[in-house]
Short mmCIF file of N, CA and C in Angstrom, two decimals:
data_model
loop_
_atom_site.label_atom_id
_atom_site.label_comp_id
_atom_site.label_asym_id
_atom_site.label_seq_id
_atom_site.Cartn_x
_atom_site.Cartn_y
_atom_site.Cartn_z
N GLN A 1263 9.20 -4.08 -17.14
CA GLN A 1263 8.92 -3.22 -16.06
C GLN A 1263 8.20 -3.96 -15.04
N VAL A 1264 8.55 -3.77 -13.64
CA VAL A 1264 7.88 -4.78 -12.83
C VAL A 1264 6.30 -4.04 -12.40
N GLN A 1265 5.65 -4.99 -12.42
CA GLN A 1265 4.09 -5.03 -12.15
C GLN A 1265 3.92 -5.60 -10.88
N PHE A 1266 2.75 -4.85 -10.24
CA PHE A 1266 2.41 -5.16 -8.90
C PHE A 1266 1.00 -5.94 -8.65
N VAL A 1267 0.75 -6.82 -7.85
CA VAL A 1267 -0.55 -7.60 -7.50
C VAL A 1267 -0.85 -7.29 -5.84
N GLU A 1268 -1.87 -6.70 -5.47
CA GLU A 1268 -2.07 -6.65 -4.14
C GLU A 1268 -3.12 -7.46 -3.86
N SER A 1269 -3.11 -7.71 -2.49
CA SER A 1269 -3.99 -8.95 -1.90
C SER A 1269 -4.27 -8.46 -0.29
N GLY A 1270 -4.90 -9.00 0.36
CA GLY A 1270 -5.11 -9.11 1.56
C GLY A 1270 -6.01 -8.25 2.13
N GLY A 1271 -6.96 -7.32 1.26
CA GLY A 1271 -8.06 -6.57 2.05
C GLY A 1271 -9.26 -7.60 2.16
N GLY A 1272 -10.24 -6.88 2.80
CA GLY A 1272 -11.22 -7.28 3.30
C GLY A 1272 -12.39 -6.45 4.13
N LEU A 1273 -13.03 -7.06 5.12
CA LEU A 1273 -14.08 -6.27 5.96
C LEU A 1273 -13.10 -6.57 7.17
N VAL A 1274 -13.28 -5.26 7.91
CA VAL A 1274 -12.70 -5.47 9.11
C VAL A 1274 -13.32 -4.41 10.26
N GLN A 1275 -13.62 -4.74 11.19
CA GLN A 1275 -14.11 -3.72 12.20
C GLN A 1275 -13.23 -2.57 12.65
N ALA A 1276 -13.71 -1.51 13.01
CA ALA A 1276 -13.02 -0.33 13.64
C ALA A 1276 -12.11 -1.02 14.71
N GLY A 1277 -10.93 -0.36 14.93
CA GLY A 1277 -10.15 -0.97 15.66
C GLY A 1277 -9.28 -2.32 15.40
N GLY A 1278 -9.87 -2.77 14.34
CA GLY A 1278 -8.92 -4.23 14.02
C GLY A 1278 -8.02 -4.07 13.27
N SER A 1279 -7.31 -5.02 12.90
CA SER A 1279 -5.90 -5.05 12.01
C SER A 1279 -6.25 -5.78 10.64
N LEU A 1280 -5.40 -5.54 9.64
CA LEU A 1280 -5.29 -6.11 8.41
C LEU A 1280 -3.79 -5.91 7.92
N ARG A 1281 -3.54 -6.99 7.17
CA ARG A 1281 -2.12 -7.06 6.82
C ARG A 1281 -2.14 -6.95 5.14
N LEU A 1282 -1.81 -6.02 4.40
CA LEU A 1282 -2.08 -6.20 2.89
C LEU A 1282 -0.71 -6.41 2.32
N SER A 1283 -0.69 -7.43 1.12
CA SER A 1283 0.43 -7.95 0.35
C SER A 1283 0.47 -7.05 -0.95
N CYS A 1284 1.56 -6.67 -1.47
CA CYS A 1284 2.01 -6.43 -2.67
C CYS A 1284 2.86 -7.52 -3.45
N ALA A 1285 2.64 -8.41 -4.61
CA ALA A 1285 3.46 -8.87 -4.94
C ALA A 1285 4.03 -8.46 -6.29
N ALA A 1286 5.30 -8.33 -6.51
CA ALA A 1286 6.01 -7.74 -7.69
C ALA A 1286 6.25 -8.87 -8.69
N SER A 1287 6.11 -8.45 -9.90
CA SER A 1287 6.41 -9.55 -11.08
C SER A 1287 7.90 -10.09 -10.89
N ARG A 1288 8.62 -9.16 -10.58
CA ARG A 1288 10.08 -9.60 -10.50
C ARG A 1288 10.94 -8.97 -9.74
N SER A 1289 12.19 -8.90 -9.66
CA SER A 1289 13.20 -8.58 -8.50
C SER A 1289 12.80 -6.91 -8.18
N ILE A 1290 12.72 -6.59 -7.06
CA ILE A 1290 12.58 -5.19 -6.74
C ILE A 1290 13.89 -4.84 -6.05
N PHE A 1291 15.12 -5.33 -6.20
CA PHE A 1291 16.18 -4.70 -5.64
C PHE A 1291 16.46 -3.36 -6.13
N SER A 1292 16.29 -3.43 -7.27
CA SER A 1292 16.64 -2.02 -8.08
C SER A 1292 15.59 -0.80 -7.83
N ILE A 1293 14.63 -1.29 -7.38
CA ILE A 1293 13.67 -0.25 -7.21
C ILE A 1293 13.71 0.50 -5.74
N ASN A 1294 14.04 2.17 -5.88
CA ASN A 1294 14.31 2.96 -4.87
C ASN A 1294 13.15 2.71 -3.72
N THR A 1295 11.93 3.11 -3.97
CA THR A 1295 11.04 3.43 -2.99
C THR A 1295 9.94 2.78 -3.84
N ILE A 1296 9.31 1.79 -2.92
CA ILE A 1296 7.77 1.28 -3.10
C ILE A 1296 6.99 1.85 -2.13
N ALA A 1297 5.79 2.34 -2.58
CA ALA A 1297 4.47 2.53 -2.04
C ALA A 1297 3.47 2.18 -1.90
N TRP A 1298 2.53 2.62 -0.79
CA TRP A 1298 0.89 2.10 -1.06
C TRP A 1298 0.34 3.49 -0.95
N TYR A 1299 -0.83 3.55 -1.84
CA TYR A 1299 -1.58 4.38 -2.10
C TYR A 1299 -3.17 3.50 -1.75
N ARG A 1300 -3.94 4.85 -1.93
CA ARG A 1300 -5.44 4.40 -1.56
C ARG A 1300 -6.57 5.26 -2.49
N GLN A 1301 -7.56 4.81 -2.50
CA GLN A 1301 -8.56 5.71 -3.28
C GLN A 1301 -9.88 5.31 -2.75
N ASN A 1302 -10.61 6.43 -2.25
CA ASN A 1302 -12.10 6.14 -1.69
C ASN A 1302 -13.06 6.82 -2.99
N SER A 1303 -14.16 6.10 -3.03
CA SER A 1303 -15.09 6.51 -4.08
C SER A 1303 -15.23 8.10 -4.19
N GLY A 1304 -14.84 8.60 -5.03
CA GLY A 1304 -15.27 10.03 -5.17
C GLY A 1304 -14.09 10.92 -4.92
N LYS A 1305 -12.96 10.50 -4.41
CA LYS A 1305 -11.86 10.99 -4.12
C LYS A 1305 -10.72 10.87 -4.79
N GLN A 1306 -9.67 11.63 -4.93
CA GLN A 1306 -8.54 11.05 -5.52
C GLN A 1306 -7.58 10.23 -4.94
N ARG A 1307 -6.59 9.22 -5.46
CA ARG A 1307 -5.98 8.58 -5.05
C ARG A 1307 -4.68 9.16 -4.15
N GLU A 1308 -4.47 8.68 -3.20
CA GLU A 1308 -3.61 9.42 -1.91
C GLU A 1308 -2.55 8.47 -1.65
N PHE A 1309 -1.40 9.44 -1.44
CA PHE A 1309 -0.29 8.60 -0.77
C PHE A 1309 -0.45 7.98 0.66
N VAL A 1310 -0.06 6.76 0.99
CA VAL A 1310 -0.11 6.19 2.19
C VAL A 1310 1.04 6.05 2.86
N ALA A 1311 1.82 5.29 2.26
CA ALA A 1311 3.42 4.97 2.91
C ALA A 1311 4.42 4.55 2.00
N GLY A 1312 5.63 4.77 2.04
CA GLY A 1312 6.54 4.39 1.40
C GLY A 1312 7.71 3.89 1.94
N ILE A 1313 8.35 3.24 1.31
CA ILE A 1313 9.69 2.38 1.68
C ILE A 1313 10.78 2.38 1.01
N ALA A 1314 11.80 3.07 1.22
CA ALA A 1314 13.11 3.19 0.48
C ALA A 1314 13.91 1.66 0.43
N SER A 1315 14.81 1.56 -0.41
CA SER A 1315 15.63 0.42 -0.49
C SER A 1315 16.30 0.12 0.61
N GLY A 1316 16.84 1.21 1.42
CA GLY A 1316 17.61 1.30 2.57
C GLY A 1316 16.75 0.81 3.71
N GLY A 1317 15.42 0.90 3.88
CA GLY A 1317 14.49 0.62 5.15
C GLY A 1317 13.85 1.84 5.61
N GLY A 1318 14.24 3.04 4.99
CA GLY A 1318 13.67 4.36 5.60
C GLY A 1318 12.26 4.39 5.05
N THR A 1319 11.42 4.82 5.90
CA THR A 1319 9.64 4.85 5.75
C THR A 1319 9.38 6.12 5.76
N THR A 1320 8.38 6.31 4.76
CA THR A 1320 7.58 7.82 4.96
C THR A 1320 5.98 7.30 5.09
N VAL A 1321 5.73 7.83 6.32
CA VAL A 1321 3.93 7.66 6.33
C VAL A 1321 3.11 9.02 6.37
N ALA A 1322 2.08 8.67 5.82
CA ALA A 1322 1.22 9.88 5.72
C ALA A 1322 0.55 10.03 7.32
N ASP A 1323 0.38 11.69 7.50
CA ASP A 1323 -0.21 11.79 8.81
C ASP A 1323 -1.22 11.38 8.86
N SER A 1324 -2.16 10.74 8.29
CA SER A 1324 -3.47 10.46 8.67
C SER A 1324 -3.15 8.95 9.07
N VAL A 1325 -2.28 8.26 8.92
CA VAL A 1325 -2.34 6.78 9.30
C VAL A 1325 -1.06 6.53 10.21
N LYS A 1326 -0.41 7.87 10.74
CA LYS A 1326 1.02 7.56 11.47
C LYS A 1326 0.46 7.15 12.74
N GLY A 1327 1.41 6.19 13.15
CA GLY A 1327 1.25 5.60 14.29
C GLY A 1327 0.27 4.32 14.43
N ARG A 1328 -0.11 4.26 13.12
CA ARG A 1328 -1.15 2.81 13.01
C ARG A 1328 -0.72 2.13 11.82
N PHE A 1329 -0.26 2.62 10.89
CA PHE A 1329 0.09 1.61 9.61
C PHE A 1329 1.63 1.54 9.50
N ALA A 1330 2.06 0.49 9.06
CA ALA A 1330 3.48 0.28 8.94
C ALA A 1330 3.83 -0.53 7.77
N ILE A 1331 4.84 0.16 6.89
CA ILE A 1331 4.94 -0.47 5.52
C ILE A 1331 6.41 -1.03 5.77
N SER A 1332 6.46 -2.34 5.21
CA SER A 1332 7.82 -3.13 5.00
C SER A 1332 7.76 -3.50 3.39
N ARG A 1333 9.20 -4.18 3.10
CA ARG A 1333 9.15 -4.94 1.99
C ARG A 1333 10.47 -5.95 2.36
N ASP A 1334 10.22 -6.99 1.48
CA ASP A 1334 11.22 -8.10 1.63
C ASP A 1334 11.80 -8.27 0.02
N ASN A 1335 13.02 -7.78 0.04
CA ASN A 1335 13.50 -7.71 -1.44
C ASN A 1335 13.80 -9.18 -2.10
N VAL A 1336 13.99 -10.18 -0.98
CA VAL A 1336 14.46 -11.66 -1.71
C VAL A 1336 13.13 -12.23 -2.12
N LYS A 1337 11.93 -12.06 -1.53
CA LYS A 1337 10.70 -12.52 -2.01
C LYS A 1337 10.06 -11.30 -3.11
N ALA A 1338 10.54 -10.20 -3.14
CA ALA A 1338 9.71 -9.45 -3.94
C ALA A 1338 8.47 -8.95 -3.69
N MET A 1339 8.40 -8.60 -2.31
CA MET A 1339 6.86 -8.29 -1.80
C MET A 1339 7.14 -7.06 -0.89
N ALA A 1340 6.14 -6.43 -0.89
CA ALA A 1340 5.86 -5.45 0.02
C ALA A 1340 4.50 -5.64 0.85
N TYR A 1341 4.71 -4.84 2.10
CA TYR A 1341 3.31 -4.90 3.00
C TYR A 1341 3.04 -3.86 3.73
N LEU A 1342 1.91 -3.74 3.82
CA LEU A 1342 1.34 -2.60 4.70
C LEU A 1342 0.36 -3.44 6.04
N GLN A 1343 0.90 -3.23 6.88
CA GLN A 1343 0.12 -3.69 8.33
C GLN A 1343 -0.72 -2.58 8.85
N MET A 1344 -2.09 -2.79 8.96
CA MET A 1344 -2.88 -1.79 9.10
C MET A 1344 -3.45 -2.17 10.46
N ASN A 1345 -3.38 -1.37 11.70
CA ASN A 1345 -3.65 -1.52 12.97
C ASN A 1345 -4.68 -0.50 13.51
N ASN A 1346 -5.23 -0.57 14.42
CA ASN A 1346 -6.45 0.50 14.92
C ASN A 1346 -7.21 1.22 13.39
N ALA A 1347 -7.71 0.30 12.72
CA ALA A 1347 -8.14 0.79 11.52
C ALA A 1347 -9.59 1.49 11.97
N LYS A 1348 -9.59 2.44 10.92
CA LYS A 1348 -11.11 3.49 11.23
C LYS A 1348 -11.57 3.54 10.03
N PRO A 1349 -13.24 3.84 10.09
CA PRO A 1349 -13.80 3.84 8.81
C PRO A 1349 -13.32 4.60 7.79
N GLU A 1350 -12.52 5.67 8.12
CA GLU A 1350 -11.93 6.74 6.95
C GLU A 1350 -10.70 5.92 6.25
N ASP A 1351 -10.34 4.79 6.71
CA ASP A 1351 -9.33 4.28 6.31
C ASP A 1351 -10.03 3.07 4.77
N THR A 1352 -11.65 3.15 4.76
CA THR A 1352 -12.20 2.18 3.83
C THR A 1352 -11.77 2.67 2.27
N ALA A 1353 -11.11 2.05 1.40
CA ALA A 1353 -10.50 2.50 0.14
C ALA A 1353 -10.12 1.08 -0.41
N VAL A 1354 -9.90 1.55 -1.71
CA VAL A 1354 -9.20 0.52 -2.61
C VAL A 1354 -7.42 0.66 -2.43
N TYR A 1355 -6.89 -0.17 -1.98
CA TYR A 1355 -5.22 -0.01 -1.72
C TYR A 1355 -4.45 -0.32 -2.85
N TYR A 1356 -3.51 0.27 -3.18
CA TYR A 1356 -2.75 0.15 -4.22
C TYR A 1356 -1.30 0.07 -4.19
N CYS A 1357 -0.38 -0.54 -4.61
CA CYS A 1357 0.99 -0.60 -4.66
C CYS A 1357 1.71 0.15 -5.83
N ASN A 1358 2.81 0.77 -5.79
CA ASN A 1358 3.31 1.31 -6.73
C ASN A 1358 4.83 1.73 -6.32
N ILE A 1359 5.41 2.31 -7.52
CA ILE A 1359 6.65 2.86 -7.01
C ILE A 1359 6.28 4.42 -6.57
N LEU A 1360 7.17 5.14 -6.00
CA LEU A 1360 7.11 6.66 -5.92
C LEU A 1360 8.41 7.40 -6.16
N PRO A 1361 7.71 8.29 -7.11
CA PRO A 1361 6.70 8.86 -7.64
C PRO A 1361 5.96 7.48 -8.29
N ALA A 1362 4.56 7.58 -8.42
CA ALA A 1362 3.63 6.62 -8.97
C ALA A 1362 4.01 6.71 -10.35
N ASP A 1363 4.00 5.68 -11.06
CA ASP A 1363 4.06 5.42 -12.59
C ASP A 1363 2.67 5.06 -12.98
N ALA A 1364 2.02 5.65 -13.76
CA ALA A 1364 0.86 5.45 -14.12
C ALA A 1364 0.71 4.06 -15.00
N ARG A 1365 2.09 3.36 -15.38
CA ARG A 1365 1.70 2.35 -16.12
C ARG A 1365 1.64 0.96 -15.22
N ARG A 1366 1.91 1.24 -14.01
CA ARG A 1366 2.16 0.00 -13.07
C ARG A 1366 0.81 -0.03 -12.08
N TRP A 1367 0.00 0.69 -12.26
CA TRP A 1367 -1.45 0.44 -11.46
C TRP A 1367 -1.88 -1.01 -11.80
N GLY A 1368 -2.36 -1.67 -10.39
CA GLY A 1368 -2.76 -3.00 -10.59
C GLY A 1368 -4.44 -2.77 -10.49
N GLN A 1369 -5.06 -3.77 -10.03
CA GLN A 1369 -6.45 -3.79 -9.50
C GLN A 1369 -6.77 -3.28 -8.07
N GLY A 1370 -5.51 -3.38 -7.21
CA GLY A 1370 -5.87 -2.83 -6.00
C GLY A 1370 -6.52 -4.09 -5.14
N THR A 1371 -6.65 -3.80 -4.07
CA THR A 1371 -7.28 -4.69 -2.85
C THR A 1371 -8.17 -3.85 -2.04
N GLN A 1372 -9.49 -4.26 -2.12
CA GLN A 1372 -10.60 -3.49 -0.96
C GLN A 1372 -10.40 -3.71 0.11
N VAL A 1373 -10.41 -2.56 0.96
CA VAL A 1373 -10.36 -2.89 2.44
C VAL A 1373 -11.66 -1.74 2.96
N THR A 1374 -12.37 -2.31 3.89
CA THR A 1374 -13.80 -1.80 4.16
C THR A 1374 -13.73 -1.93 5.72
N VAL A 1375 -13.83 -0.86 6.45
CA VAL A 1375 -13.68 -0.73 8.19
C VAL A 1375 -15.15 -0.37 8.41
N SER A 1376 -15.82 -0.98 9.12
CA SER A 1376 -17.15 -0.89 9.62
C SER A 1376 -17.13 -0.28 11.04
N SER A 1377 -18.00 0.41 11.14
CA SER A 1377 -18.24 1.45 12.70
C SER A 1377 -18.64 0.73 13.71
#
Protein backbone atom coordinates (compact mmCIF):
# COMPACT_ATOMS: atom_id res chain seq x y z
CA GLN A 1 0.00 0.00 0.00
CA VAL A 2 1.08 3.55 -0.58
CA GLN A 3 2.85 5.35 2.26
CA PHE A 4 3.37 9.11 2.48
CA VAL A 5 6.24 11.33 3.60
CA GLU A 6 5.51 14.96 4.37
CA SER A 7 7.99 17.83 4.16
CA GLY A 8 8.23 21.59 3.79
CA GLY A 9 7.10 22.68 7.23
CA GLY A 10 8.81 25.36 9.25
CA LEU A 11 8.40 28.68 10.98
CA VAL A 12 6.50 31.41 9.17
CA GLN A 13 5.19 34.77 10.26
CA ALA A 14 1.51 35.52 10.26
CA GLY A 15 0.48 36.55 6.78
CA GLY A 16 3.29 34.56 5.20
CA SER A 17 3.25 31.57 2.88
CA LEU A 18 4.51 28.02 2.98
CA ARG A 19 4.31 25.09 0.58
CA LEU A 20 4.05 21.58 2.00
CA SER A 21 4.94 18.50 -0.03
CA CYS A 22 3.72 14.93 0.27
CA ALA A 23 5.74 12.22 -1.44
CA ALA A 24 4.04 8.88 -2.06
CA SER A 25 6.00 5.62 -1.96
CA ARG A 26 4.56 4.54 -5.31
CA SER A 27 2.04 5.49 -7.98
CA ILE A 28 -0.99 7.48 -6.87
CA PHE A 29 -2.92 7.15 -10.12
CA SER A 30 -5.26 4.64 -8.50
CA ILE A 31 -5.89 6.73 -5.40
CA ASN A 32 -9.20 8.51 -5.65
CA THR A 33 -8.70 11.27 -3.11
CA ILE A 34 -5.55 12.45 -1.35
CA ALA A 35 -5.99 14.77 1.58
CA TRP A 36 -4.09 16.92 4.02
CA TYR A 37 -4.88 16.80 7.72
CA ARG A 38 -3.46 18.64 10.71
CA GLN A 39 -3.22 18.16 14.42
CA ASN A 40 -2.40 20.74 17.04
CA SER A 41 -1.34 19.63 20.50
CA GLY A 42 -4.32 18.71 22.61
CA LYS A 43 -6.70 18.64 19.68
CA GLN A 44 -8.02 15.96 17.38
CA ARG A 45 -6.60 15.56 13.91
CA GLU A 46 -8.74 17.50 11.45
CA PHE A 47 -9.27 17.52 7.72
CA VAL A 48 -7.74 20.46 5.86
CA ALA A 49 -8.13 19.81 2.14
CA GLY A 50 -8.63 16.98 -0.32
CA ILE A 51 -8.14 16.50 -4.04
CA ALA A 52 -9.74 13.84 -6.20
CA SER A 53 -8.03 12.03 -9.05
CA GLY A 54 -9.97 14.19 -11.50
CA GLY A 55 -8.73 17.38 -9.86
CA GLY A 56 -11.81 18.38 -7.88
CA THR A 57 -10.93 19.85 -4.49
CA THR A 58 -12.53 20.25 -1.09
CA VAL A 59 -11.20 22.69 1.47
CA ALA A 60 -12.14 23.13 5.12
CA ASP A 61 -13.96 26.36 5.92
CA SER A 62 -11.18 27.39 8.30
CA VAL A 63 -8.66 27.62 5.43
CA LYS A 64 -10.91 28.40 2.50
CA GLY A 65 -9.49 31.18 0.36
CA ARG A 66 -6.03 30.79 1.93
CA PHE A 67 -4.93 27.20 1.29
CA ALA A 68 -4.86 25.29 -1.98
CA ILE A 69 -4.22 21.60 -2.59
CA SER A 70 -2.75 20.11 -5.73
CA ARG A 71 -1.40 16.75 -6.91
CA ASP A 72 1.01 15.52 -9.55
CA ASN A 73 0.18 11.92 -10.41
CA VAL A 74 3.28 11.52 -12.61
CA LYS A 75 5.61 12.52 -9.78
CA ALA A 76 3.44 10.79 -7.14
CA MET A 77 3.29 14.02 -5.15
CA ALA A 78 0.67 16.15 -3.45
CA TYR A 79 1.08 19.71 -2.24
CA LEU A 80 -0.54 22.15 0.13
CA GLN A 81 0.02 25.83 -0.62
CA MET A 82 -0.55 27.86 2.52
CA ASN A 83 -1.08 31.60 2.06
CA ASN A 84 -1.94 34.29 4.58
CA ALA A 85 -1.00 31.92 7.38
CA LYS A 86 -2.52 32.53 10.81
CA PRO A 87 -1.27 31.49 14.27
CA GLU A 88 -4.20 29.07 14.51
CA ASP A 89 -2.74 27.19 11.53
CA THR A 90 0.11 26.03 13.77
CA ALA A 91 0.01 22.22 13.76
CA VAL A 92 1.64 19.07 12.48
CA TYR A 93 0.42 18.49 8.93
CA TYR A 94 -0.10 15.02 7.47
CA CYS A 95 -1.24 13.60 4.17
CA ASN A 96 -3.30 10.47 3.75
CA ILE A 97 -6.12 9.19 1.63
CA LEU A 98 -9.72 10.26 2.18
CA PRO A 99 -11.20 8.80 4.29
CA ALA A 100 -8.00 8.47 6.27
CA ASP A 101 -6.39 5.07 6.65
CA ALA A 102 -4.79 4.63 10.07
CA ARG A 103 -2.05 2.47 8.57
CA ARG A 104 -0.80 5.28 6.35
CA TRP A 105 -0.08 8.05 8.84
CA GLY A 106 3.47 9.33 8.44
CA GLN A 107 5.58 11.54 10.70
CA GLY A 108 3.99 14.72 9.45
CA THR A 109 5.65 18.09 9.09
CA GLN A 110 5.51 20.80 11.73
CA VAL A 111 4.19 24.23 10.77
CA THR A 112 4.51 27.07 13.26
CA VAL A 113 2.96 30.45 12.53
CA SER A 114 4.22 33.29 14.71
CA SER A 115 2.07 36.31 15.43
